[in-house]
Amino acid sequence: SGAVQLVLIICPVRTPCTLYFMFLGSFKTTAEIFSLSALSLPRAGLHFTNYVGLFVGSNFGRALLNSTIVAFMYVLLLIFFSTLAGFAFSKLTFPGRSTLFILVLATMMVPPQISYIPLFMAMSKIHLANTYVGIVLPRLLYEFGLPISIFLMRQNSSCVPDDVVNSARIDGCSKFQIYLFVVLPMVKAGILVVGLIVFMACWNDFMWPLIIVNRQSMYTVALTIARLFGTQREVQWGQVMAACFMSSLPLIVLFVVFRKTFISGITAGAIK
C-alpha cells in the first residue's frame, strides 16, 4: 500500500520490522522516531497524543469511514458484475463470445490516466463530484476493475464441471438460478480472491479521489495521509506513523483471517 511504501523508504527492511517500526513510531515524538534507537521502545512510555491529534485535528475517523464505504461499495458492485460476466463467458454460448471477451481484456491495455479528464467532466456534469458514487463508478473501468475481475472469475467459473451445470439445466433451473445456486457456491474462493485484491486497490487509491474530491469531509485515508505532509509547517511524523499503521491494519486483518481461502482461490483457477 501507499502507506507501507512510505515507511519502507524510512525503514528499508522486511515487512514485520516495518510494521513494528510504524507501530512504535505512532507512540513516539518526532525526535525519538529519527533517533539512533528508532526501533526501541519509547523512553518516556507510550504517547497517545499522536492518535488524539490524528483523529481530532485531521478528522481521520471520517476518512476511515469514507474509505470503508467506498471500498465496500466498489467490491460489491465489482463482484456482482464480474461473477455474472465470468459465468456468461465460461458457461453460456452466444454469438461473438470470444470476440467480446478479447475486447474486455484489451481494455486493460488502456492507461487509466487518459480517462481522468473526460471522467471528471462527466461526473461534474451529472453532479456526482464529491460523492461516494462519483468515486466508485469510474474505478470500475480501469486498473483492478471489471476487466481483470471478469478474467479471474471466468477462469474460476471454468473450473465448475459442465455436467453439474447441465444437470441443473435439466432439472429446470433458469440461467440466473444456475448462476446463483450452482456456480457461485463453487467459486466462493475465487470471489474472495477478487474481493481482497480489489479492496486493497480501492483502499489505497490516491489519484482518482484526489481528482474528484475537493471537500475535506469526503477525503479518503490516502488523501488524509497526504494532507498531513502539506498543511503544517513541521511534519508530525508521529501522526504520519499512526495514520500509516491505522490504514494498513484493515488490510492485514483481512489477509490474516482469509489467508487460507485466499491461497486456495489463487491456485483454483490455474488449472481447468
XYZ file of C-alpha atoms in Angstrom:
272
model
C 0.000 0.000 0.000
C 0.997 3.633 -0.286
C 1.297 3.884 3.483
C 3.622 0.902 3.687
C 5.720 2.173 0.772
C 6.207 5.445 2.632
C 7.565 3.666 5.677
C 9.710 1.342 3.546
C 11.646 4.425 2.414
C 12.447 5.215 6.029
C 12.978 1.626 7.171
C 14.004 -0.492 4.136
C 13.772 -3.874 5.854
C 11.326 -6.709 5.885
C 7.637 -6.274 6.484
C 7.495 -7.378 10.156
C 10.181 -4.845 11.051
C 8.364 -2.196 9.028
C 5.085 -2.780 10.855
C 6.965 -2.820 14.167
C 8.593 0.499 13.266
C 5.248 2.017 12.281
C 3.539 0.816 15.432
C 6.244 2.092 17.769
C 6.624 5.325 15.824
C 2.962 6.110 16.320
C 3.619 6.393 20.065
C 6.837 8.440 19.799
C 7.802 12.032 19.278
C 9.490 13.144 16.065
C 12.876 13.307 17.814
C 12.555 9.720 19.027
C 11.499 8.481 15.571
C 14.664 9.866 13.960
C 16.977 8.881 16.808
C 19.536 6.071 16.592
C 17.269 3.918 18.762
C 14.271 4.215 16.431
C 13.390 0.526 16.849
C 13.473 0.586 20.639
C 10.539 1.149 22.945
C 9.586 4.758 23.755
C 11.752 6.033 26.592
C 9.021 8.044 28.319
C 6.264 5.493 27.813
C 3.554 5.318 25.160
C 2.282 8.688 23.878
C -1.320 8.635 22.661
C -1.158 12.297 21.650
C -0.397 11.295 18.051
C -3.658 9.354 17.785
C -5.599 12.109 19.543
C -4.196 14.730 17.193
C -4.820 12.490 14.192
C -8.483 11.830 14.935
C -9.292 15.276 16.318
C -7.141 17.627 14.259
C -7.026 15.739 10.965
C -10.505 14.163 11.096
C -9.000 10.749 10.397
C -12.089 8.941 11.684
C -14.177 10.465 8.900
C -11.510 9.432 6.373
C -11.649 5.840 7.618
C -15.433 5.865 7.267
C -15.218 7.289 3.734
C -12.640 4.722 2.625
C -14.672 1.886 4.162
C -17.881 2.944 2.402
C -16.131 3.453 -0.931
C -14.212 0.164 -0.731
C -17.254 -1.928 0.184
C -19.427 -0.308 -2.481
C -16.695 -0.942 -5.031
C -16.168 -4.569 -4.000
C -19.895 -5.428 -4.002
C -20.506 -3.888 -7.432
C -17.395 -5.446 -8.910
C -18.115 -8.930 -7.580
C -21.713 -8.821 -8.817
C -20.844 -7.761 -12.371
C -17.648 -9.807 -12.687
C -19.244 -13.056 -11.483
C -22.162 -12.564 -13.858
C -19.856 -11.873 -16.792
C -17.459 -14.674 -15.818
C -20.345 -17.144 -15.707
C -21.625 -15.970 -19.101
C -18.210 -16.160 -20.784
C -17.432 -19.617 -19.383
C -20.765 -21.480 -19.363
C -23.070 -19.801 -21.864
C -22.885 -19.906 -25.638
C -23.803 -16.794 -27.615
C -22.630 -15.139 -30.857
C -19.396 -13.188 -30.540
C -18.490 -14.562 -27.116
C -14.767 -14.913 -27.813
C -14.544 -11.559 -29.601
C -16.318 -9.746 -26.781
C -14.064 -11.382 -24.198
C -10.975 -10.284 -26.133
C -12.328 -6.719 -26.251
C -12.863 -6.778 -22.488
C -9.270 -7.905 -21.951
C -7.998 -5.309 -24.438
C -9.339 -2.513 -22.229
C -6.678 -3.441 -19.656
C -4.045 -2.051 -22.042
C -5.615 1.425 -21.932
C -3.789 3.579 -19.334
C -6.271 4.956 -16.784
C -4.575 8.355 -16.858
C -6.009 9.189 -20.289
C -9.560 8.818 -18.955
C -9.249 11.051 -15.882
C -10.230 14.301 -17.628
C -13.301 13.013 -19.519
C -14.447 11.062 -16.456
C -14.087 14.132 -14.251
C -16.046 16.240 -16.738
C -18.773 13.592 -16.936
C -19.035 13.234 -13.152
C -19.162 17.018 -12.728
C -21.925 17.485 -15.313
C -24.163 14.921 -13.635
C -23.328 16.372 -10.178
C -21.539 13.302 -8.833
C -18.330 15.072 -7.808
C -17.655 14.877 -4.052
C -19.950 11.858 -3.722
C -19.350 8.188 -2.994
C -20.911 7.225 -6.321
C -18.567 9.579 -8.162
C -15.568 7.945 -6.510
C -16.724 4.365 -7.052
C -18.260 4.155 -10.541
C -15.287 5.371 -12.660
C -12.952 2.959 -10.840
C -14.898 0.047 -12.303
C -13.407 0.836 -15.696
C -9.655 0.750 -15.047
C -6.800 -0.878 -13.116
C -8.157 -3.611 -10.811
C -11.654 -3.070 -12.154
C -14.032 -5.051 -14.292
C -11.582 -6.294 -16.980
C -9.182 -8.144 -14.672
C -12.022 -9.216 -12.361
C -14.015 -10.667 -15.264
C -10.933 -12.549 -16.432
C -10.308 -14.031 -12.974
C -13.943 -15.009 -12.475
C -14.114 -16.562 -15.939
C -11.125 -18.744 -15.063
C -12.720 -19.779 -11.783
C -16.119 -20.431 -13.376
C -14.434 -22.603 -15.996
C -13.426 -24.976 -13.192
C -17.086 -25.755 -12.494
C -17.859 -29.090 -14.259
C -20.169 -28.766 -17.241
C -22.031 -31.858 -16.060
C -23.132 -30.027 -12.929
C -24.423 -27.084 -14.971
C -26.195 -29.381 -17.443
C -27.799 -31.314 -14.579
C -29.176 -28.119 -13.105
C -30.473 -27.100 -16.529
C -32.216 -30.472 -16.961
C -33.808 -30.055 -13.525
C -35.467 -26.871 -14.778
C -33.184 -24.188 -13.388
C -33.020 -20.922 -15.295
C -29.694 -19.370 -16.248
C -29.814 -16.977 -13.315
C -30.677 -19.817 -10.923
C -27.726 -21.821 -12.217
C -25.519 -18.783 -11.654
C -26.895 -18.077 -8.174
C -27.322 -21.545 -6.687
C -24.787 -23.673 -8.582
C -21.861 -21.612 -9.827
C -21.487 -19.004 -7.064
C -21.128 -21.508 -4.191
C -18.470 -23.382 -6.177
C -16.340 -20.302 -6.906
C -16.508 -18.635 -3.490
C -12.724 -18.943 -3.086
C -12.218 -17.039 -6.353
C -14.750 -14.436 -5.244
C -12.769 -13.908 -2.046
C -9.531 -13.512 -4.011
C -11.070 -10.927 -6.315
C -12.695 -9.173 -3.371
C -9.440 -8.875 -1.431
C -7.452 -7.700 -4.445
C -9.904 -5.004 -5.474
C -10.479 -3.971 -1.841
C -6.769 -3.311 -1.407
C -6.564 -1.462 -4.717
C -9.539 0.737 -3.855
C -8.421 1.334 -0.258
C -5.011 2.587 -1.428
C -6.258 4.552 -4.434
C -4.979 8.120 -4.403
C -5.167 9.665 -7.855
C -8.880 9.428 -8.670
C -10.121 10.588 -5.225
C -7.657 13.470 -5.484
C -9.254 14.498 -8.790
C -12.935 14.036 -7.968
C -12.952 15.193 -4.315
C -12.323 18.743 -3.122
C -14.208 18.702 0.187
C -12.278 17.616 3.247
C -15.319 15.810 4.623
C -15.104 13.407 1.646
C -11.362 12.726 1.916
C -10.284 9.097 1.933
C -7.460 7.654 4.022
C -4.877 8.133 1.260
C -5.800 11.796 0.810
C -5.742 12.429 4.550
C -2.265 10.921 4.899
C -1.030 13.095 2.016
C -2.618 16.116 3.671
C -0.508 15.521 6.792
C 2.540 16.499 4.748
C 1.196 19.716 3.253
C -0.895 21.504 5.882
C 1.658 22.016 8.630
C 4.952 23.882 8.844
C 6.526 20.902 10.530
C 5.511 17.377 9.624
C 4.217 15.494 12.659
C 5.861 12.175 11.930
C 4.197 10.535 14.894
C 0.799 11.285 13.377
C 2.018 10.055 9.998
C 3.119 6.769 11.561
C -0.206 6.444 13.361
C -2.116 7.104 10.131
C 0.023 4.623 8.180
C -0.455 1.940 10.808
C -4.207 2.517 11.030
C -4.576 2.418 7.238
C -2.558 -0.804 6.947
C -4.337 -2.581 9.800
C -7.611 -3.453 7.939
C -5.670 -4.985 5.045
C -3.503 -7.038 7.387
C -6.509 -8.281 9.361
C -8.401 -9.272 6.207
C -5.461 -11.228 4.832
C -4.732 -12.976 8.149
C -8.371 -14.007 8.567
C -8.850 -15.234 4.994
C -5.293 -16.298 4.114
C -6.062 -20.000 3.595
C -9.057 -19.329 1.376
C -7.083 -16.638 -0.442
C -4.218 -19.006 -1.284
C -6.582 -21.775 -2.395
C -8.525 -19.297 -4.532
C -5.342 -18.068 -6.212
C -4.489 -21.601 -7.349
C -8.071 -22.721 -8.115
C -8.247 -21.014 -11.492
C -4.774 -22.042 -12.570
C -5.832 -25.435 -13.901
C -9.058 -26.003 -15.774
